Short mmCIF file of C-alpha atoms in Angstrom, two decimals:
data_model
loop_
_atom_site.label_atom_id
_atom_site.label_comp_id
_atom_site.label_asym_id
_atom_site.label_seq_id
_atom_site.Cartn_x
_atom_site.Cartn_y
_atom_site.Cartn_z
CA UNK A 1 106.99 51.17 114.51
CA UNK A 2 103.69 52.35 116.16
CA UNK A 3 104.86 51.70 119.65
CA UNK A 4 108.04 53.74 119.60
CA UNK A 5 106.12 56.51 118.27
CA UNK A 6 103.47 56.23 120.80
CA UNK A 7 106.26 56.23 123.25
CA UNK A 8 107.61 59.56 121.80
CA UNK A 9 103.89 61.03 121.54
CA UNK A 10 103.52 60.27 125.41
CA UNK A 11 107.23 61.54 126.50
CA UNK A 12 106.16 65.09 124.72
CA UNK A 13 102.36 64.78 126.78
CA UNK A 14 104.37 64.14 129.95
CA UNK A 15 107.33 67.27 128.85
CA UNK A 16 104.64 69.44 128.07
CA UNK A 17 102.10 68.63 130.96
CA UNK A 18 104.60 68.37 133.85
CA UNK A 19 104.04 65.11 134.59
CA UNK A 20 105.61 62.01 136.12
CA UNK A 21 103.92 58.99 135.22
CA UNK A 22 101.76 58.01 132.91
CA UNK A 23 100.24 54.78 131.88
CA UNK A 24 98.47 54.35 128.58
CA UNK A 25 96.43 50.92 127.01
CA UNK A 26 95.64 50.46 123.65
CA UNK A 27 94.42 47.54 121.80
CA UNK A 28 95.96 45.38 124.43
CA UNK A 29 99.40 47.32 124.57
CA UNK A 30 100.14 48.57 127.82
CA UNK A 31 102.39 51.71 127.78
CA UNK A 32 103.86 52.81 131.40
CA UNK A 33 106.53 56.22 131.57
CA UNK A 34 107.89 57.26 134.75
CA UNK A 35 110.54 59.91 135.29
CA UNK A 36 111.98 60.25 138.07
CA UNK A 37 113.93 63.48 137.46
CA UNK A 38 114.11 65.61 134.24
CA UNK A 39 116.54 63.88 132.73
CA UNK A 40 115.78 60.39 132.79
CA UNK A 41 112.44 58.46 131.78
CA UNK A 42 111.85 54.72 132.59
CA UNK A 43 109.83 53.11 129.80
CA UNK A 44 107.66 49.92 130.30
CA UNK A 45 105.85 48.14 127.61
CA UNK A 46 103.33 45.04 128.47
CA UNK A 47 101.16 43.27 125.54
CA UNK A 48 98.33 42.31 127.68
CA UNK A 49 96.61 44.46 130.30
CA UNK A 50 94.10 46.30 131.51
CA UNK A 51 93.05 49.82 132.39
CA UNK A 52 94.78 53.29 130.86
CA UNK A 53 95.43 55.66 134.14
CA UNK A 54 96.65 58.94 134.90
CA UNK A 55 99.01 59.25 137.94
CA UNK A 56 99.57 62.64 138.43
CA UNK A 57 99.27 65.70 136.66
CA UNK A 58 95.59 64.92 135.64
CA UNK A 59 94.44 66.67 132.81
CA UNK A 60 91.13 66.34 131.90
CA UNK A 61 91.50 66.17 128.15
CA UNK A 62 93.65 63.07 128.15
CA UNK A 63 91.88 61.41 130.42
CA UNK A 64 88.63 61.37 128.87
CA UNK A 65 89.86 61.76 125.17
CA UNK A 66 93.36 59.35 124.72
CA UNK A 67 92.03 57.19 122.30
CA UNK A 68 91.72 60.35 119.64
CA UNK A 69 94.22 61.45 117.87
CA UNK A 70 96.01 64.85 119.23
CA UNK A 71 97.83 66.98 116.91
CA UNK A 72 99.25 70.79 117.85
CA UNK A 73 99.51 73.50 115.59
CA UNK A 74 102.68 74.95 115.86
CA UNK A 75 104.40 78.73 115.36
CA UNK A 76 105.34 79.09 111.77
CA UNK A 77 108.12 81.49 113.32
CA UNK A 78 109.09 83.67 116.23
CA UNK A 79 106.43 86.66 117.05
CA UNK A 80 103.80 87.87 119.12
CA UNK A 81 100.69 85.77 119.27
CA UNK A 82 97.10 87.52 118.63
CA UNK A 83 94.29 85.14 118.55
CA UNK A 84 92.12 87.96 116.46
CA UNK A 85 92.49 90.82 114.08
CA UNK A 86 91.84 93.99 115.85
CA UNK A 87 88.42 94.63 116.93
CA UNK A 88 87.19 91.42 115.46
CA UNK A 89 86.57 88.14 117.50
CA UNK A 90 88.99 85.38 117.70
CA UNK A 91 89.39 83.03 114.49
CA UNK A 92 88.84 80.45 116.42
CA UNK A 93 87.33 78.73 119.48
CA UNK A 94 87.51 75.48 121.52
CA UNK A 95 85.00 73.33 119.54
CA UNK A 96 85.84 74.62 116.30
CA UNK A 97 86.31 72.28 113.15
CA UNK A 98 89.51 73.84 110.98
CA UNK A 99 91.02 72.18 108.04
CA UNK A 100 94.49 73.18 106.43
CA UNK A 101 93.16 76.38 104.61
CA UNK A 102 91.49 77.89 108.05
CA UNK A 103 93.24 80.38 109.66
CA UNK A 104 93.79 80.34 113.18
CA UNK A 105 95.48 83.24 114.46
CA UNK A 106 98.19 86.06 113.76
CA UNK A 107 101.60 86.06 114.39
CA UNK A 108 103.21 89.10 114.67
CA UNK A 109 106.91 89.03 113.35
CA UNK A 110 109.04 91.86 111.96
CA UNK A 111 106.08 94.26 112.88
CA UNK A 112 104.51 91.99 109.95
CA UNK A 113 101.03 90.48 110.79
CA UNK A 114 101.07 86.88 109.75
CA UNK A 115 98.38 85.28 109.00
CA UNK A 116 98.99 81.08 110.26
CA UNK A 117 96.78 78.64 108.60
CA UNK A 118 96.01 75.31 110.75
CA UNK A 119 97.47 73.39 108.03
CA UNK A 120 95.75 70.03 109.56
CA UNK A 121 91.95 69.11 109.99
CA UNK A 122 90.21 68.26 113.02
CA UNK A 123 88.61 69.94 115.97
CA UNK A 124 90.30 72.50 118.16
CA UNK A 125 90.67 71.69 121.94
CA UNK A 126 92.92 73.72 123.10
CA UNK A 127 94.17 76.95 122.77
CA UNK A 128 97.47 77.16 124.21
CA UNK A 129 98.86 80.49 124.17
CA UNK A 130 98.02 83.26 125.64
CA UNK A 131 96.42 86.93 123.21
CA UNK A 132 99.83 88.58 123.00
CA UNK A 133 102.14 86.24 124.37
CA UNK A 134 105.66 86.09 122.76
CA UNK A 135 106.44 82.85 121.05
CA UNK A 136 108.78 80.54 119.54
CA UNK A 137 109.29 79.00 115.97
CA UNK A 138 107.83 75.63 116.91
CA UNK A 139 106.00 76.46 119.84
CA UNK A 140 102.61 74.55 120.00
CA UNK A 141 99.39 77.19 119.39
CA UNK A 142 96.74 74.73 119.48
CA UNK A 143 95.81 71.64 120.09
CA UNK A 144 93.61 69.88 117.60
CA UNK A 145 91.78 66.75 118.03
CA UNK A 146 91.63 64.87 114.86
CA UNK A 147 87.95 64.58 113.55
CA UNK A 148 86.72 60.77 113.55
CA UNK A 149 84.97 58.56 110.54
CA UNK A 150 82.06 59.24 110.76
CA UNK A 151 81.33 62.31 113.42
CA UNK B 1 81.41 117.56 100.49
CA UNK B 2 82.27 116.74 96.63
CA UNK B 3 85.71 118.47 96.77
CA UNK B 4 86.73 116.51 99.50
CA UNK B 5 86.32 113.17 97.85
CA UNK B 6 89.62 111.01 95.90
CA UNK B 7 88.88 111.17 92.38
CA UNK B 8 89.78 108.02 90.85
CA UNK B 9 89.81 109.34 86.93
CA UNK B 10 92.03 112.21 88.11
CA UNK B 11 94.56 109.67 90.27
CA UNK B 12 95.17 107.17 87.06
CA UNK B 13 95.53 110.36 85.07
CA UNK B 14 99.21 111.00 84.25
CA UNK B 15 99.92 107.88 86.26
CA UNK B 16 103.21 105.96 84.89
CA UNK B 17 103.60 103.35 87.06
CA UNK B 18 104.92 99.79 86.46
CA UNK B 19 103.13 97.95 89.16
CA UNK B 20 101.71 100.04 91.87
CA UNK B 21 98.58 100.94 90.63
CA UNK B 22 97.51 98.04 87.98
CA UNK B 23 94.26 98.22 88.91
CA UNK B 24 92.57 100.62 91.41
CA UNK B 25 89.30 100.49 93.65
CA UNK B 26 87.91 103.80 95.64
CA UNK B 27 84.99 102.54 98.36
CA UNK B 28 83.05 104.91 100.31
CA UNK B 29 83.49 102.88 103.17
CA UNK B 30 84.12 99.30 104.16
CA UNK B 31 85.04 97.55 107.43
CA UNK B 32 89.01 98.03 106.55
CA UNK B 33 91.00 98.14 103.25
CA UNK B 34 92.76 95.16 104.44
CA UNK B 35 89.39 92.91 104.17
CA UNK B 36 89.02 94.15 100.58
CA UNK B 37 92.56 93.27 99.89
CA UNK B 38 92.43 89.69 101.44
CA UNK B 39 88.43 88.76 99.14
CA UNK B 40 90.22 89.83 96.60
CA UNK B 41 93.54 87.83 96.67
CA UNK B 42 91.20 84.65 97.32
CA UNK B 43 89.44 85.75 93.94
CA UNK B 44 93.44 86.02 92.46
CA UNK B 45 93.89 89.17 92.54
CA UNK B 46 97.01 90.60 90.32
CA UNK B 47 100.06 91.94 92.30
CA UNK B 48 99.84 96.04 92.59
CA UNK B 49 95.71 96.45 92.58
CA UNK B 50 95.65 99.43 95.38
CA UNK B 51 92.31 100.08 97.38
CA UNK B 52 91.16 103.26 98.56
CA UNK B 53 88.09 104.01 100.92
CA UNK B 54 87.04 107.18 102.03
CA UNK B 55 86.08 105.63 105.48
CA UNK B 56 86.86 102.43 107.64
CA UNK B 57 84.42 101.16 110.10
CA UNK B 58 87.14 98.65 111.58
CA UNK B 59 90.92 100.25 110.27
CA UNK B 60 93.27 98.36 111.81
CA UNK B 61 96.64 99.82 113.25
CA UNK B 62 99.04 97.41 114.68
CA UNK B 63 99.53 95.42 117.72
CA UNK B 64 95.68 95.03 117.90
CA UNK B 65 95.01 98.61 117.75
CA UNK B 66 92.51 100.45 115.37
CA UNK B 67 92.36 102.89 113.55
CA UNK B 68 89.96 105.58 113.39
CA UNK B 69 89.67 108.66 110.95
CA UNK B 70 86.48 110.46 110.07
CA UNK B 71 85.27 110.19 106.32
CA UNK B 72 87.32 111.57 103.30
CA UNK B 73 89.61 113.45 106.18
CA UNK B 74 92.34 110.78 106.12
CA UNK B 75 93.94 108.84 102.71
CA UNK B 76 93.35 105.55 103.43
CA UNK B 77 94.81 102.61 101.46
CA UNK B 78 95.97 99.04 100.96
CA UNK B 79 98.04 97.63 98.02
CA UNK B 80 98.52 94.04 97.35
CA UNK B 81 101.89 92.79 96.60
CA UNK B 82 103.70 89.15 95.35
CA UNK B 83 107.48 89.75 96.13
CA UNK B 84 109.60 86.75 95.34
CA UNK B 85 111.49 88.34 98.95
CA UNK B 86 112.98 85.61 101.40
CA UNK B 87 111.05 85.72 104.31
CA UNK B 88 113.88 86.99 105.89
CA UNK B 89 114.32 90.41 104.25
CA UNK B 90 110.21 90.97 104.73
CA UNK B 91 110.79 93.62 106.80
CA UNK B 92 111.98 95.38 104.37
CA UNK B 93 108.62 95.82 102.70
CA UNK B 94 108.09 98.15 105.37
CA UNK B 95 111.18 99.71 105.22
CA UNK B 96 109.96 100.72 100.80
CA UNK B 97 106.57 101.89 102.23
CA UNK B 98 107.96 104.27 104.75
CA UNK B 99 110.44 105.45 102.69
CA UNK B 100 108.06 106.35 99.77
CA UNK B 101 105.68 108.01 101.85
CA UNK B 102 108.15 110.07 103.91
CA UNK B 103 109.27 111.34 99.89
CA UNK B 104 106.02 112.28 98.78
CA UNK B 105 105.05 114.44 101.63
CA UNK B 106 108.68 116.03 102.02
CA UNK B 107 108.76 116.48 98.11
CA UNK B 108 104.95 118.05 98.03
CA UNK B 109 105.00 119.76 101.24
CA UNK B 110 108.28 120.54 102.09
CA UNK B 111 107.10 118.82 105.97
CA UNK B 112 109.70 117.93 108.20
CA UNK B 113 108.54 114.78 108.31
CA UNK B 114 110.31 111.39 109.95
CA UNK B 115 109.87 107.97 110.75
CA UNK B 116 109.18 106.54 114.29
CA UNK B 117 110.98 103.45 113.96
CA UNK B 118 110.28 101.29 112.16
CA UNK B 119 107.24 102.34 110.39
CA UNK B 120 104.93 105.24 111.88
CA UNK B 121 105.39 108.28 109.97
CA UNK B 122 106.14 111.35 112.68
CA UNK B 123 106.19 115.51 112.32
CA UNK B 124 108.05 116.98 115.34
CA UNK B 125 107.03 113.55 116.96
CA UNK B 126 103.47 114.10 116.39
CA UNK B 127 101.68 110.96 114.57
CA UNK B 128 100.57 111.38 111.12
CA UNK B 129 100.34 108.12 110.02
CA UNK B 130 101.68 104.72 109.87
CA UNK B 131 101.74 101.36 107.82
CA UNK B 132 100.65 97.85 108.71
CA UNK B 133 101.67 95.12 106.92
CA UNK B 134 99.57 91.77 106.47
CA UNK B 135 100.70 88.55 105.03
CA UNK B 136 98.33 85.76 103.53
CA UNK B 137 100.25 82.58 102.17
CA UNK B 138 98.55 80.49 99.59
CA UNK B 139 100.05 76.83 100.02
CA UNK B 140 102.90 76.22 97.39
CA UNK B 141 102.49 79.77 96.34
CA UNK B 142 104.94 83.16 97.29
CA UNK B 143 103.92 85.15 100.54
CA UNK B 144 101.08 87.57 99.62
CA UNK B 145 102.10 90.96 101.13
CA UNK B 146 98.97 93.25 102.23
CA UNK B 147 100.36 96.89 102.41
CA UNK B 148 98.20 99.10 104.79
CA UNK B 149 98.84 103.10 104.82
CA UNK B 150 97.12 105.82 106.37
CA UNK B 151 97.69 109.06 106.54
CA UNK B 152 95.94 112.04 108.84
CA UNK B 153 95.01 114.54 106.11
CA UNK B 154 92.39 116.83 106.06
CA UNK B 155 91.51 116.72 110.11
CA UNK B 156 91.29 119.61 112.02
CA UNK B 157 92.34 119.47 115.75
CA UNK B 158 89.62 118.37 117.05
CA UNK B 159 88.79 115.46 114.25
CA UNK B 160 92.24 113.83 115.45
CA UNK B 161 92.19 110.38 117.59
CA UNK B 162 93.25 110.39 120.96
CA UNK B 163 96.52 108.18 121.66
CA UNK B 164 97.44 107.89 124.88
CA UNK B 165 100.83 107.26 124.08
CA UNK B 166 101.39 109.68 121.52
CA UNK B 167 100.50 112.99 119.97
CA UNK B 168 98.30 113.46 116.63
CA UNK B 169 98.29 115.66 113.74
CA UNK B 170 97.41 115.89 110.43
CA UNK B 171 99.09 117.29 107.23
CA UNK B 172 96.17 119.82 107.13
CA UNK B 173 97.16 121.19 110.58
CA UNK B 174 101.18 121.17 110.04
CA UNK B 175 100.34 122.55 106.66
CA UNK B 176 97.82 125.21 107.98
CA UNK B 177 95.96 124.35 104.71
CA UNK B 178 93.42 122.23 102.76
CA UNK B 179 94.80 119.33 101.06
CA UNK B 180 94.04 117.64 97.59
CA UNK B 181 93.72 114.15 98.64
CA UNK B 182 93.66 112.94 94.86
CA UNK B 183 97.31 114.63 94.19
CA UNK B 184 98.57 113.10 97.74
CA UNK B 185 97.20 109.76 96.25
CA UNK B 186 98.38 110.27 92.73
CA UNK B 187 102.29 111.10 94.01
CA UNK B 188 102.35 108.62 96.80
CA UNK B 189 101.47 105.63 93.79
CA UNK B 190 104.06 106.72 92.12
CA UNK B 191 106.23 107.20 94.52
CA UNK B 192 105.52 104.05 95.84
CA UNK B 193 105.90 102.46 92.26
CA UNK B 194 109.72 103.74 91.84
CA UNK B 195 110.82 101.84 95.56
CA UNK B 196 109.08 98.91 95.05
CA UNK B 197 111.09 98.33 91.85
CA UNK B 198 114.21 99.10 93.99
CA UNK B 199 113.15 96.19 96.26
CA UNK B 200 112.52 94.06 93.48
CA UNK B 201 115.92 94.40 92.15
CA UNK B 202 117.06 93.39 95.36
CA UNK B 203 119.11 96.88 96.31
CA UNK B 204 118.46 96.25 99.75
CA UNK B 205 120.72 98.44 101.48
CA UNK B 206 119.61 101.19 99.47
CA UNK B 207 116.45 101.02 100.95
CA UNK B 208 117.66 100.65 104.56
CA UNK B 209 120.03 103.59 104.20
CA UNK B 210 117.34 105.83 103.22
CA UNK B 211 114.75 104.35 106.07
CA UNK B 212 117.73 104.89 108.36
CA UNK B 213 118.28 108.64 107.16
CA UNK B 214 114.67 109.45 107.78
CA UNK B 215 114.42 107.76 111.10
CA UNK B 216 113.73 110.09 113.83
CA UNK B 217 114.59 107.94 116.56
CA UNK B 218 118.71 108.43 116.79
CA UNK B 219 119.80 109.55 119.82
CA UNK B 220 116.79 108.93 121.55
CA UNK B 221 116.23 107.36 125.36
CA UNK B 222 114.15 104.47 124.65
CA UNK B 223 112.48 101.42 126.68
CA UNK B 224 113.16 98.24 124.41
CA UNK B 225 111.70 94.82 125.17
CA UNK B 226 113.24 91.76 123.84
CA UNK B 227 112.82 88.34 125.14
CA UNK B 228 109.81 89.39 127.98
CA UNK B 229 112.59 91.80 129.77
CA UNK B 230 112.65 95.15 129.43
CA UNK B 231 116.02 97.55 128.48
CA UNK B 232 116.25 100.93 128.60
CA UNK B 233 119.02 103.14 127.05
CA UNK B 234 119.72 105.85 123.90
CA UNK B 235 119.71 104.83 119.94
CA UNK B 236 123.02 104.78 119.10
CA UNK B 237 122.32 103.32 115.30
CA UNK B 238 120.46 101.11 112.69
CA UNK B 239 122.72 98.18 111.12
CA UNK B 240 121.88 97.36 107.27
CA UNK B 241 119.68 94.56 108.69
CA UNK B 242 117.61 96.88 110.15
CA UNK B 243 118.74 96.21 114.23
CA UNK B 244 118.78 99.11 116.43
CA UNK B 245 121.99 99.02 118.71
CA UNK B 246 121.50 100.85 122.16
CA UNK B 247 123.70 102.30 124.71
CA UNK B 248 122.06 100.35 127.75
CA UNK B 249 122.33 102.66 131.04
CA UNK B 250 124.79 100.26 132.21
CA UNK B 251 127.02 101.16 129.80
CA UNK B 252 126.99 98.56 127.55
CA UNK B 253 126.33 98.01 123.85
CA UNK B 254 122.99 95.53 122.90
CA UNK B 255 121.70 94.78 119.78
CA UNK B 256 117.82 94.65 119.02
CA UNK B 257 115.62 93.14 116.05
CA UNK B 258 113.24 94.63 114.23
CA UNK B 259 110.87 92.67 116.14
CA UNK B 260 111.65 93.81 119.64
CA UNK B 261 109.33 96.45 120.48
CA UNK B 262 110.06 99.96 121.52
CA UNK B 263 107.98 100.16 124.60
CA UNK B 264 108.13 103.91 125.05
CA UNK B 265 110.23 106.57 124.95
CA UNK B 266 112.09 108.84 127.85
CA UNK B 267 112.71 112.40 128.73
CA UNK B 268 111.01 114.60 125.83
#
């Protein structure tokens, strides 16, 4: 159901932002979280309302962007992060239009350079991870906004 | 110099390999082997086509590093390879590519030479060259496996690169003469040929108990990082999956991956 995955896109927004409330409205569905401590989130869900808000926490990006879809681009496997090859510039930058075949960075695993391919289409927004920074299989990379009909 | 340059009719001369070797491209220079290796694999490139350049205007070493060595001094290379290998054992692509090249220059010049683990290649703990290995995955296709070696051959003392972590030579200097770069190429294909064929048939352990005999690092004080904290303690050995197990200064026994990097070494 499109709510209860909404719900689950949000709780993961709120995990990975640090945040305590949020309050989303979309076509007429009103979505409110609030967690009070780390373990618990209250959920509220209204048909009619108003006006999508950030409580706390504000990040800029959801704010100003919620009604596009987000997607991340996640570690393939565990490794050291490079956002270039050596000496070269970075594969990508914020504002950048991948598709599945682009490659977005290296992943150094097994003192084996890994080359990780976006794998999804859209426009990058964020890049989450530090040049060099150890990471985890799963851990999000990027975040990549996906491109509208249209744009 | 015309002496000094690989001669590509006298490396496939006498060359019986099975893979290694299929096809092979000399370049006078190009921004790195590695480049070469990845247009080509885009334009299907067959497993074992090697690439040789006499110069690299961006060599890459690893961790971000580069790699610099002045024209025709140094035997530069990059061999693709399709392993059906679980991602898993990758590693021990490395573990086949150090190996052969330790045998080649021990069998043609007698060198003492060793391998900084897991896969720089060391005389009396002076650098002489390392590998790098790249991966490229096609989707729904087997890993592609990009096989990066260089060597410090003909460079005199004051040709080498400065590491700040490390001491330089080249074969040239430990040998105290010139080398034939073609006959270095020619043995290290083959040699390279024969232990890629051991991978392939999957004797695993093989491999790892000859990468563990030539390791130089045994008994050594070390600075380990796993897991953004730092460890420091002496070698104590290499498991058959490749982990290094260390005597912390504590006194107790930890176990490292292959990926946990040796930050330096103490005491030498």
């Amino acid at each position: 159901m499109e709510v209860i995955k909404k719900v689950k896109d949000l709780i993961s927004l709120m995990n990975e932002n640090n945040l305590t409330e949020i309050e989303v409205e979309e076509e007429g569905t009103k979505i409110r979280l609030k967690r009070n401590n780390l373990d618990s989130v209250q959920t509220s869900i209204q048909l009619p309302s108003i006006k999508a808000s950030l409580q706390e926490g504000s990040n800029k990006y959801l704010t100003s962007k919620q009604d596009k879809e987000l997607s991340e681009i996640v570690a393939p496997m565990v490794g050291t992060f490079y956002s270039s090859a050596p000496g070269a510039d970075p594969y990508v930058n914020i504002g950048d239009t991948v598709d599945e075949e682009t490659v977005v960075c290296i992943i150094e695993a097994m003192k084996i350079m890994n080359e990780v391919k976006a794998e999804t289409e859209g426009k990058i927004v964020e890049v989450i991870v530090e040049n060099g920074a150890a990471v985890e299989f799963g851990q999000p990379l990027f975040r990549v906004e996906a491109s509208e009909e249209g744009e | 110099m015309n002496s000094d340059r690989l001669l590509l009719d006298k490396i496939k001369k006498n060359l019986r390999t099975r893979v290694i070797g299929r096809e092979i491209i000399t370049l006078e220079h190009t921004t790195s082997t590695m480049d070469i290796a990845k247009q080509m694999l885009s334009n299907s490139a067959k497993e074992g086509a090697v690439i040789f350049s006499e110069r690299q205007t961006k060599g890459r070493g690893r961790s971000g590093k580069t790699w610099v060595c002045p024209k025709s001094k140094g035997l530069l290379l990059t061999i693709i390879l399709k392993p059906a290998i679980p991602p898993e054992k990758s590693y021990l692509l490395i573990g086949f590519s150090a190996v052969a090249a330790v045998k080649t220059i021990r069998d043609m010049f007698k060198l003492p030479i060793e391998i900084d683990w897991p896969n720089d290649l060391v005389i009396n703990k002076k650098k002489l060259g390392g590998i790098l290995i790249e991966t490229q995955k096609e989707t729904g296709k087997d890993t592609n496996y990009i096989v990066g070696i260089g060597i410090n051959v003909n460079l005199n003392k004051q040709e080498l690169p400065k590491h700040v972590d490390k001491q330089v030579t080249s074969l040239a200097i430990e040998k105290e003469t010139f080398i034939d770069r073609t006959k270095l190429a020619r043995a290290l294909l083959q040699n390279l040929d024969s232990w890629y064929l051991i991978l392939k048939e999957e004797r695993y352990e093989y491999i790892v108990e000859k990468w563990r005999e030539f390791c130089a690092n045994v008994g050594r004080k070390m600075i380990i990082r796993k897991n953004n904290q730092e460890y420091s303690g002496s070698l104590v050995e290499i498991s058959n999956s490749g982990e290094l197990m260390l005597l912390l200064d504590n006194g107790c026994r930890k176990t490292f991956r292959i990926e946990h990097t040796i930050v330096k070494y103490l005491n030498e």
